[in-house]
Amino acid sequence: MRHVKTAIGLVLTAVMLFPVYWMINVSFTRDQDMRKSPPNWFPVNGTLEGYRAVLDQQLPYLGVSLVVGLGTVALTLLLAAPAAYSLAKLRPRGGGALSFVLLIAQMIPGIIMAMGFYAIFLSTGVLNTVPGLIVADSTLAVPFAVLILTTFMSGIPEELLQAARTDGAGVVRTFVSIVLPVSRNSIITVSLFAFLWAWSDFIFASTLDQGGDHQPITLGIYHYIGNNNQEWNAIMATAVIASIPATILLVVAQRYVAAGVTAGAVKD
């Protein structure tokens, strides 16, 4: 029975990973072999033209995506961590209603938020700018981050905070010196998700930064798609390169993510 379950698991894993394999395969395939029937299951007579196009044309887009991703992480933590601490430990009036609003905010379709931001950014002069894109992407990450961090911080023992207050620490010092270090796993979790959301965003980028001088990699890939021609090996090569940072982050941070997501789920 165990062997059957293992075999089923391997088959399901292969099915889920097949699009990734096909993306890599196509990234090495020549243009004249794209429409070959049946297709080559391996990159026969492979080419590196797609990856040369990435190095020649896509590095600025990758740089912008990196700046937007890191900026989104910084802004998300700057807003979400104090808000979560307040909801979890200071318990302000209306905290329950605020938590409900944050939950509802995650259900709003991205295109609706993008259109609202378009009108606001157009009137404030931040349309087609990197800071505007950072602010927009943060609206997706902040509600999630507040909910995750609030759940974790609620589980921090009151005795620990009381000991800090007894030693003369105020609210801010307790937050910086005690709460943030203890909340490392959940902070890494929300940082990772915030970065990945900003890195893979297309709706906000195409709506709010379509005409900007600095565009993220999702728009860089989109430039390869025309009305009469699609440079599929360049598209897939760019997708492969763009997937590397996310893959590395997931591998490095997976144990922190597992601990951060489940934090607060079980009471002692």
PDB file of C-alpha atoms in Angstrom:
ATOM      1  CA  MET A   1       0.000   0.000   0.000  1.00  0.00           C
ATOM      2  CA  ARG A   2       2.846   2.348   0.812  1.00  0.00           C
ATOM      3  CA  HIS A   3       4.380   1.769  -2.632  1.00  0.00           C
ATOM      4  CA  VAL A   4       1.053   2.543  -4.288  1.00  0.00           C
ATOM      5  CA  LYS A   5       0.759   5.819  -2.390  1.00  0.00           C
ATOM      6  CA  THR A   6       4.341   6.689  -3.304  1.00  0.00           C
ATOM      7  CA  ALA A   7       3.662   5.967  -6.967  1.00  0.00           C
ATOM      8  CA  ILE A   8       0.504   8.091  -6.926  1.00  0.00           C
ATOM      9  CA  GLY A   9       2.417  10.904  -5.250  1.00  0.00           C
ATOM     10  CA  LEU A  10       5.165  10.748  -7.877  1.00  0.00           C
ATOM     11  CA  VAL A  11       2.637  10.795 -10.717  1.00  0.00           C
ATOM     12  CA  LEU A  12       0.777  13.783  -9.260  1.00  0.00           C
ATOM     13  CA  THR A  13       4.056  15.599  -8.651  1.00  0.00           C
ATOM     14  CA  ALA A  14       5.140  14.948 -12.241  1.00  0.00           C
ATOM     15  CA  VAL A  15       1.823  16.295 -13.536  1.00  0.00           C
ATOM     16  CA  MET A  16       2.125  19.472 -11.460  1.00  0.00           C
ATOM     17  CA  LEU A  17       5.769  20.030 -12.430  1.00  0.00           C
ATOM     18  CA  PHE A  18       5.261  19.293 -16.128  1.00  0.00           C
ATOM     19  CA  PRO A  19       4.469  22.960 -17.001  1.00  0.00           C
ATOM     20  CA  VAL A  20       7.777  23.952 -15.405  1.00  0.00           C
ATOM     21  CA  TYR A  21       9.627  21.333 -17.442  1.00  0.00           C
ATOM     22  CA  TRP A  22       7.869  22.421 -20.627  1.00  0.00           C
ATOM     23  CA  MET A  23       8.750  26.053 -19.930  1.00  0.00           C
ATOM     24  CA  ILE A  24      12.425  25.091 -19.680  1.00  0.00           C
ATOM     25  CA  ASN A  25      12.192  22.886 -22.787  1.00  0.00           C
ATOM     26  CA  VAL A  26      10.623  25.640 -24.896  1.00  0.00           C
ATOM     27  CA  SER A  27      13.193  28.174 -23.666  1.00  0.00           C
ATOM     28  CA  PHE A  28      15.866  26.126 -25.485  1.00  0.00           C
ATOM     29  CA  THR A  29      13.778  25.397 -28.607  1.00  0.00           C
ATOM     30  CA  ARG A  30      14.506  27.111 -31.929  1.00  0.00           C
ATOM     31  CA  ASP A  31      11.809  29.280 -33.536  1.00  0.00           C
ATOM     32  CA  GLN A  32      11.473  26.938 -36.531  1.00  0.00           C
ATOM     33  CA  ASP A  33      10.797  23.993 -34.209  1.00  0.00           C
ATOM     34  CA  MET A  34       8.058  25.679 -32.161  1.00  0.00           C
ATOM     35  CA  ARG A  35       5.154  24.429 -34.269  1.00  0.00           C
ATOM     36  CA  LYS A  36       6.626  21.037 -34.981  1.00  0.00           C
ATOM     37  CA  SER A  37       4.104  18.191 -34.694  1.00  0.00           C
ATOM     38  CA  PRO A  38       4.654  16.151 -32.643  1.00  0.00           C
ATOM     39  CA  PRO A  39       6.734  18.534 -30.529  1.00  0.00           C
ATOM     40  CA  ASN A  40      10.205  17.691 -29.301  1.00  0.00           C
ATOM     41  CA  TRP A  41      10.013  16.440 -25.730  1.00  0.00           C
ATOM     42  CA  PHE A  42      13.650  17.406 -25.302  1.00  0.00           C
ATOM     43  CA  PRO A  43      15.471  20.467 -26.689  1.00  0.00           C
ATOM     44  CA  VAL A  44      16.848  18.793 -29.816  1.00  0.00           C
ATOM     45  CA  ASN A  45      19.145  21.212 -31.664  1.00  0.00           C
ATOM     46  CA  GLY A  46      18.674  23.583 -28.743  1.00  0.00           C
ATOM     47  CA  THR A  47      19.495  27.264 -28.835  1.00  0.00           C
ATOM     48  CA  LEU A  48      20.454  29.908 -26.290  1.00  0.00           C
ATOM     49  CA  GLU A  49      18.954  32.788 -28.258  1.00  0.00           C
ATOM     50  CA  GLY A  50      16.166  33.205 -25.728  1.00  0.00           C
ATOM     51  CA  TYR A  51      18.631  33.574 -22.866  1.00  0.00           C
ATOM     52  CA  ARG A  52      20.760  35.985 -24.911  1.00  0.00           C
ATOM     53  CA  ALA A  53      17.621  38.089 -25.373  1.00  0.00           C
ATOM     54  CA  VAL A  54      17.094  38.051 -21.602  1.00  0.00           C
ATOM     55  CA  LEU A  55      20.635  39.298 -20.946  1.00  0.00           C
ATOM     56  CA  ASP A  56      20.411  41.936 -23.683  1.00  0.00           C
ATOM     57  CA  GLN A  57      16.886  43.222 -23.043  1.00  0.00           C
ATOM     58  CA  GLN A  58      15.373  42.062 -19.758  1.00  0.00           C
ATOM     59  CA  LEU A  59      17.910  42.897 -17.049  1.00  0.00           C
ATOM     60  CA  PRO A  60      16.485  46.424 -16.462  1.00  0.00           C
ATOM     61  CA  TYR A  61      13.014  44.909 -15.999  1.00  0.00           C
ATOM     62  CA  LEU A  62      14.419  42.389 -13.516  1.00  0.00           C
ATOM     63  CA  GLY A  63      16.088  45.213 -11.614  1.00  0.00           C
ATOM     64  CA  VAL A  64      12.828  47.154 -11.387  1.00  0.00           C
ATOM     65  CA  SER A  65      10.991  44.057 -10.148  1.00  0.00           C
ATOM     66  CA  LEU A  66      13.644  43.586  -7.475  1.00  0.00           C
ATOM     67  CA  VAL A  67      13.275  47.201  -6.316  1.00  0.00           C
ATOM     68  CA  VAL A  68       9.465  46.949  -6.319  1.00  0.00           C
ATOM     69  CA  GLY A  69       9.562  43.642  -4.439  1.00  0.00           C
ATOM     70  CA  LEU A  70      11.937  44.870  -1.741  1.00  0.00           C
ATOM     71  CA  GLY A  71      10.059  48.162  -1.457  1.00  0.00           C
ATOM     72  CA  THR A  72       6.786  46.291  -1.046  1.00  0.00           C
ATOM     73  CA  VAL A  73       8.295  44.143   1.705  1.00  0.00           C
ATOM     74  CA  ALA A  74       9.618  47.197   3.543  1.00  0.00           C
ATOM     75  CA  LEU A  75       6.347  49.132   3.320  1.00  0.00           C
ATOM     76  CA  THR A  76       4.300  46.072   4.268  1.00  0.00           C
ATOM     77  CA  LEU A  77       6.333  45.399   7.408  1.00  0.00           C
ATOM     78  CA  LEU A  78       6.386  49.097   8.314  1.00  0.00           C
ATOM     79  CA  LEU A  79       2.585  49.206   8.309  1.00  0.00           C
ATOM     80  CA  ALA A  80       1.600  45.667   9.262  1.00  0.00           C
ATOM     81  CA  ALA A  81       3.909  44.906  12.188  1.00  0.00           C
ATOM     82  CA  PRO A  82       2.828  47.844  14.428  1.00  0.00           C
ATOM     83  CA  ALA A  83      -0.811  47.331  13.431  1.00  0.00           C
ATOM     84  CA  ALA A  84      -0.637  43.642  14.327  1.00  0.00           C
ATOM     85  CA  TYR A  85       1.028  44.393  17.666  1.00  0.00           C
ATOM     86  CA  SER A  86      -1.690  46.899  18.475  1.00  0.00           C
ATOM     87  CA  LEU A  87      -4.484  44.468  17.596  1.00  0.00           C
ATOM     88  CA  ALA A  88      -2.870  41.547  19.396  1.00  0.00           C
ATOM     89  CA  LYS A  89      -1.653  43.146  22.616  1.00  0.00           C
ATOM     90  CA  LEU A  90      -2.905  46.715  22.989  1.00  0.00           C
ATOM     91  CA  ARG A  91      -6.461  45.796  21.912  1.00  0.00           C
ATOM     92  CA  PRO A  92      -7.666  49.228  20.763  1.00  0.00           C
ATOM     93  CA  ARG A  93     -11.340  50.080  20.526  1.00  0.00           C
ATOM     94  CA  GLY A  94     -12.737  48.872  17.213  1.00  0.00           C
ATOM     95  CA  GLY A  95      -9.962  46.320  16.747  1.00  0.00           C
ATOM     96  CA  GLY A  96     -12.408  43.541  15.888  1.00  0.00           C
ATOM     97  CA  ALA A  97     -14.085  45.666  13.232  1.00  0.00           C
ATOM     98  CA  LEU A  98     -10.681  46.538  11.764  1.00  0.00           C
ATOM     99  CA  SER A  99      -9.723  42.868  11.550  1.00  0.00           C
ATOM    100  CA  PHE A 100     -12.994  42.174   9.739  1.00  0.00           C
ATOM    101  CA  VAL A 101     -12.302  45.015   7.287  1.00  0.00           C
ATOM    102  CA  LEU A 102      -8.845  43.617   6.574  1.00  0.00           C
ATOM    103  CA  LEU A 103     -10.370  40.216   5.888  1.00  0.00           C
ATOM    104  CA  ILE A 104     -12.908  41.750   3.496  1.00  0.00           C
ATOM    105  CA  ALA A 105     -10.127  43.728   1.775  1.00  0.00           C
ATOM    106  CA  GLN A 106      -8.505  40.480   0.677  1.00  0.00           C
ATOM    107  CA  MET A 107     -11.681  39.538  -1.217  1.00  0.00           C
ATOM    108  CA  ILE A 108     -11.736  42.633  -3.442  1.00  0.00           C
ATOM    109  CA  PRO A 109     -10.720  41.744  -7.039  1.00  0.00           C
ATOM    110  CA  GLY A 110      -7.389  43.189  -8.034  1.00  0.00           C
ATOM    111  CA  ILE A 111      -8.707  44.830 -11.203  1.00  0.00           C
ATOM    112  CA  ILE A 112     -11.192  46.880  -9.169  1.00  0.00           C
ATOM    113  CA  MET A 113      -8.409  48.087  -6.881  1.00  0.00           C
ATOM    114  CA  ALA A 114      -6.223  48.827  -9.921  1.00  0.00           C
ATOM    115  CA  MET A 115      -8.868  51.066 -11.476  1.00  0.00           C
ATOM    116  CA  GLY A 116      -9.305  52.921  -8.192  1.00  0.00           C
ATOM    117  CA  PHE A 117      -5.556  53.427  -7.882  1.00  0.00           C
ATOM    118  CA  TYR A 118      -5.412  54.622 -11.494  1.00  0.00           C
ATOM    119  CA  ALA A 119      -7.780  57.498 -10.740  1.00  0.00           C
ATOM    120  CA  ILE A 120      -5.931  58.400  -7.530  1.00  0.00           C
ATOM    121  CA  PHE A 121      -2.442  58.143  -9.042  1.00  0.00           C
ATOM    122  CA  LEU A 122      -3.471  60.149 -12.105  1.00  0.00           C
ATOM    123  CA  SER A 123      -4.603  63.055  -9.934  1.00  0.00           C
ATOM    124  CA  THR A 124      -1.588  62.881  -7.595  1.00  0.00           C
ATOM    125  CA  GLY A 125       1.075  62.503 -10.281  1.00  0.00           C
ATOM    126  CA  VAL A 126       2.462  59.107  -9.268  1.00  0.00           C
ATOM    127  CA  LEU A 127       1.099  57.164 -12.232  1.00  0.00           C
ATOM    128  CA  ASN A 128       3.805  55.236 -14.138  1.00  0.00           C
ATOM    129  CA  THR A 129       6.253  55.404 -11.226  1.00  0.00           C
ATOM    130  CA  VAL A 130       7.979  52.762  -9.139  1.00  0.00           C
ATOM    131  CA  PRO A 131       6.819  54.232  -5.788  1.00  0.00           C
ATOM    132  CA  GLY A 132       3.221  54.133  -7.014  1.00  0.00           C
ATOM    133  CA  LEU A 133       3.598  50.470  -7.923  1.00  0.00           C
ATOM    134  CA  ILE A 134       5.093  49.716  -4.496  1.00  0.00           C
ATOM    135  CA  VAL A 135       2.133  51.342  -2.767  1.00  0.00           C
ATOM    136  CA  ALA A 136      -0.354  49.439  -4.934  1.00  0.00           C
ATOM    137  CA  ASP A 137       1.330  46.072  -4.409  1.00  0.00           C
ATOM    138  CA  SER A 138       1.463  46.690  -0.663  1.00  0.00           C
ATOM    139  CA  THR A 139      -2.331  46.869  -0.519  1.00  0.00           C
ATOM    140  CA  LEU A 140      -2.408  43.153  -1.330  1.00  0.00           C
ATOM    141  CA  ALA A 141       0.235  42.228   1.218  1.00  0.00           C
ATOM    142  CA  VAL A 142      -0.678  44.421   4.207  1.00  0.00           C
ATOM    143  CA  PRO A 143      -4.054  42.795   5.097  1.00  0.00           C
ATOM    144  CA  PHE A 144      -2.546  39.312   4.861  1.00  0.00           C
ATOM    145  CA  ALA A 145       0.485  40.398   6.880  1.00  0.00           C
ATOM    146  CA  VAL A 146      -1.610  41.983   9.629  1.00  0.00           C
ATOM    147  CA  LEU A 147      -3.741  38.848  10.023  1.00  0.00           C
ATOM    148  CA  ILE A 148      -0.729  36.508  10.132  1.00  0.00           C
ATOM    149  CA  LEU A 149       1.278  38.707  12.502  1.00  0.00           C
ATOM    150  CA  THR A 150      -1.724  39.322  14.770  1.00  0.00           C
ATOM    151  CA  THR A 151      -2.302  35.588  15.114  1.00  0.00           C
ATOM    152  CA  PHE A 152       1.329  35.007  16.055  1.00  0.00           C
ATOM    153  CA  MET A 153       1.692  37.984  18.395  1.00  0.00           C
ATOM    154  CA  SER A 154      -1.460  36.981  20.245  1.00  0.00           C
ATOM    155  CA  GLY A 155       0.401  33.866  21.327  1.00  0.00           C
ATOM    156  CA  ILE A 156       3.339  35.742  22.859  1.00  0.00           C
ATOM    157  CA  PRO A 157       3.182  35.206  26.652  1.00  0.00           C
ATOM    158  CA  GLU A 158       1.994  38.231  28.591  1.00  0.00           C
ATOM    159  CA  GLU A 159       4.611  37.437  31.228  1.00  0.00           C
ATOM    160  CA  LEU A 160       7.345  38.235  28.711  1.00  0.00           C
ATOM    161  CA  LEU A 161       5.876  41.653  27.949  1.00  0.00           C
ATOM    162  CA  GLN A 162       5.189  42.330  31.603  1.00  0.00           C
ATOM    163  CA  ALA A 163       8.824  41.598  32.427  1.00  0.00           C
ATOM    164  CA  ALA A 164       9.906  44.140  29.835  1.00  0.00           C
ATOM    165  CA  ARG A 165       7.546  46.747  31.275  1.00  0.00           C
ATOM    166  CA  THR A 166       8.858  46.021  34.757  1.00  0.00           C
ATOM    167  CA  ASP A 167      12.390  46.748  33.522  1.00  0.00           C
ATOM    168  CA  GLY A 168      11.197  50.152  32.337  1.00  0.00           C
ATOM    169  CA  ALA A 169      10.561  49.438  28.659  1.00  0.00           C
ATOM    170  CA  GLY A 170       7.804  51.447  27.038  1.00  0.00           C
ATOM    171  CA  VAL A 171       5.402  50.290  24.355  1.00  0.00           C
ATOM    172  CA  VAL A 172       7.756  51.108  21.474  1.00  0.00           C
ATOM    173  CA  ARG A 173      10.822  49.575  23.083  1.00  0.00           C
ATOM    174  CA  THR A 174       8.903  46.444  24.035  1.00  0.00           C
ATOM    175  CA  PHE A 175       7.714  46.157  20.457  1.00  0.00           C
ATOM    176  CA  VAL A 176      11.184  46.638  18.949  1.00  0.00           C
ATOM    177  CA  SER A 177      13.258  44.693  21.486  1.00  0.00           C
ATOM    178  CA  ILE A 178      10.881  41.858  22.431  1.00  0.00           C
ATOM    179  CA  VAL A 179       7.997  41.400  20.016  1.00  0.00           C
ATOM    180  CA  LEU A 180       9.823  41.741  16.692  1.00  0.00           C
ATOM    181  CA  PRO A 181      12.679  39.302  17.509  1.00  0.00           C
ATOM    182  CA  VAL A 182      10.216  36.737  18.868  1.00  0.00           C
ATOM    183  CA  SER A 183       8.067  37.131  15.729  1.00  0.00           C
ATOM    184  CA  ARG A 184      10.911  36.294  13.330  1.00  0.00           C
ATOM    185  CA  ASN A 185       9.219  33.325  11.669  1.00  0.00           C
ATOM    186  CA  SER A 186       5.998  35.152  10.941  1.00  0.00           C
ATOM    187  CA  ILE A 187       7.886  38.239   9.732  1.00  0.00           C
ATOM    188  CA  ILE A 188       9.871  36.108   7.275  1.00  0.00           C
ATOM    189  CA  THR A 189       6.626  34.494   6.128  1.00  0.00           C
ATOM    190  CA  VAL A 190       4.827  37.750   5.359  1.00  0.00           C
ATOM    191  CA  SER A 191       7.994  39.189   3.796  1.00  0.00           C
ATOM    192  CA  LEU A 192       8.252  36.242   1.448  1.00  0.00           C
ATOM    193  CA  PHE A 193       4.620  36.401   0.384  1.00  0.00           C
ATOM    194  CA  ALA A 194       4.783  40.190  -0.051  1.00  0.00           C
ATOM    195  CA  PHE A 195       7.850  39.859  -2.267  1.00  0.00           C
ATOM    196  CA  LEU A 196       6.328  37.077  -4.361  1.00  0.00           C
ATOM    197  CA  TRP A 197       3.074  39.013  -4.860  1.00  0.00           C
ATOM    198  CA  ALA A 198       4.985  42.095  -6.001  1.00  0.00           C
ATOM    199  CA  TRP A 199       7.367  40.037  -8.158  1.00  0.00           C
ATOM    200  CA  SER A 200       4.563  38.254 -10.021  1.00  0.00           C
ATOM    201  CA  ASP A 201       2.088  41.143 -10.224  1.00  0.00           C
ATOM    202  CA  PHE A 202       0.718  41.914 -13.681  1.00  0.00           C
ATOM    203  CA  ILE A 203      -2.636  43.609 -13.056  1.00  0.00           C
ATOM    204  CA  PHE A 204      -1.246  46.605 -11.170  1.00  0.00           C
ATOM    205  CA  ALA A 205       1.814  46.813 -13.424  1.00  0.00           C
ATOM    206  CA  SER A 206      -0.160  46.812 -16.669  1.00  0.00           C
ATOM    207  CA  THR A 207      -2.696  49.305 -15.305  1.00  0.00           C
ATOM    208  CA  LEU A 208      -0.496  51.687 -13.332  1.00  0.00           C
ATOM    209  CA  ASP A 209       2.908  51.462 -15.033  1.00  0.00           C
ATOM    210  CA  GLN A 210       2.202  50.643 -18.681  1.00  0.00           C
ATOM    211  CA  GLY A 211       3.731  53.905 -19.924  1.00  0.00           C
ATOM    212  CA  GLY A 212       6.492  54.281 -17.338  1.00  0.00           C
ATOM    213  CA  ASP A 213      10.226  54.362 -18.010  1.00  0.00           C
ATOM    214  CA  HIS A 214      10.834  51.692 -15.365  1.00  0.00           C
ATOM    215  CA  GLN A 215       8.660  48.596 -15.748  1.00  0.00           C
ATOM    216  CA  PRO A 216       8.743  45.228 -13.917  1.00  0.00           C
ATOM    217  CA  ILE A 217       9.608  41.891 -15.483  1.00  0.00           C
ATOM    218  CA  THR A 218       5.964  40.900 -15.976  1.00  0.00           C
ATOM    219  CA  LEU A 219       5.634  43.725 -18.502  1.00  0.00           C
ATOM    220  CA  GLY A 220       9.043  42.859 -19.926  1.00  0.00           C
ATOM    221  CA  ILE A 221       7.748  39.393 -20.814  1.00  0.00           C
ATOM    222  CA  TYR A 222       4.576  40.908 -22.231  1.00  0.00           C
ATOM    223  CA  HIS A 223       6.593  42.974 -24.717  1.00  0.00           C
ATOM    224  CA  TYR A 224       7.566  39.768 -26.529  1.00  0.00           C
ATOM    225  CA  ILE A 225       3.925  39.103 -27.401  1.00  0.00           C
ATOM    226  CA  GLY A 226       2.731  40.883 -30.551  1.00  0.00           C
ATOM    227  CA  ASN A 227      -0.295  40.700 -32.806  1.00  0.00           C
ATOM    228  CA  ASN A 228       1.468  38.626 -35.450  1.00  0.00           C
ATOM    229  CA  ASN A 229       4.462  37.190 -33.657  1.00  0.00           C
ATOM    230  CA  GLN A 230       5.261  35.599 -30.328  1.00  0.00           C
ATOM    231  CA  GLU A 231       8.906  34.999 -29.417  1.00  0.00           C
ATOM    232  CA  TRP A 232       8.212  31.905 -27.375  1.00  0.00           C
ATOM    233  CA  ASN A 233      11.783  30.884 -26.607  1.00  0.00           C
ATOM    234  CA  ALA A 234      12.529  34.412 -25.342  1.00  0.00           C
ATOM    235  CA  ILE A 235       9.274  34.448 -23.368  1.00  0.00           C
ATOM    236  CA  MET A 236      10.030  31.136 -21.699  1.00  0.00           C
ATOM    237  CA  ALA A 237      13.687  31.988 -21.109  1.00  0.00           C
ATOM    238  CA  THR A 238      12.607  35.187 -19.360  1.00  0.00           C
ATOM    239  CA  ALA A 239      10.088  33.211 -17.313  1.00  0.00           C
ATOM    240  CA  VAL A 240      12.803  30.746 -16.289  1.00  0.00           C
ATOM    241  CA  ILE A 241      15.154  33.523 -15.201  1.00  0.00           C
ATOM    242  CA  ALA A 242      12.339  35.345 -13.400  1.00  0.00           C
ATOM    243  CA  SER A 243      11.462  32.149 -11.507  1.00  0.00           C
ATOM    244  CA  ILE A 244      14.951  31.713 -10.067  1.00  0.00           C
ATOM    245  CA  PRO A 245      14.765  34.382  -7.303  1.00  0.00           C
ATOM    246  CA  ALA A 246      11.356  33.137  -6.155  1.00  0.00           C
ATOM    247  CA  THR A 247      12.582  29.533  -6.136  1.00  0.00           C
ATOM    248  CA  ILE A 248      15.685  30.392  -4.129  1.00  0.00           C
ATOM    249  CA  LEU A 249      13.646  32.363  -1.596  1.00  0.00           C
ATOM    250  CA  LEU A 250      11.151  29.523  -1.180  1.00  0.00           C
ATOM    251  CA  VAL A 251      13.901  26.935  -0.673  1.00  0.00           C
ATOM    252  CA  VAL A 252      15.840  29.067   1.808  1.00  0.00           C
ATOM    253  CA  ALA A 253      12.826  30.261   3.798  1.00  0.00           C
ATOM    254  CA  GLN A 254      10.608  27.156   3.710  1.00  0.00           C
ATOM    255  CA  ARG A 255      11.192  26.152   7.335  1.00  0.00           C
ATOM    256  CA  TYR A 256      10.458  29.677   8.531  1.00  0.00           C
ATOM    257  CA  VAL A 257       7.340  29.817   6.363  1.00  0.00           C
ATOM    258  CA  ALA A 258       6.058  26.517   7.743  1.00  0.00           C
ATOM    259  CA  ALA A 259       6.535  27.777  11.293  1.00  0.00           C
ATOM    260  CA  GLY A 260       5.128  31.218  10.536  1.00  0.00           C
ATOM    261  CA  VAL A 261       1.951  30.059   8.805  1.00  0.00           C
ATOM    262  CA  THR A 262       1.045  27.632  11.597  1.00  0.00           C
ATOM    263  CA  ALA A 263       2.001  30.041  14.371  1.00  0.00           C
ATOM    264  CA  GLY A 264      -0.838  30.611  16.772  1.00  0.00           C
ATOM    265  CA  ALA A 265      -2.885  27.746  15.400  1.00  0.00           C
ATOM    266  CA  VAL A 266      -2.345  25.638  18.523  1.00  0.00           C
ATOM    267  CA  LYS A 267      -2.706  26.879  22.061  1.00  0.00           C
ATOM    268  CA  ASP A 268      -0.536  25.515  24.837  1.00  0.00           C
TER     269      ASP A 268
END
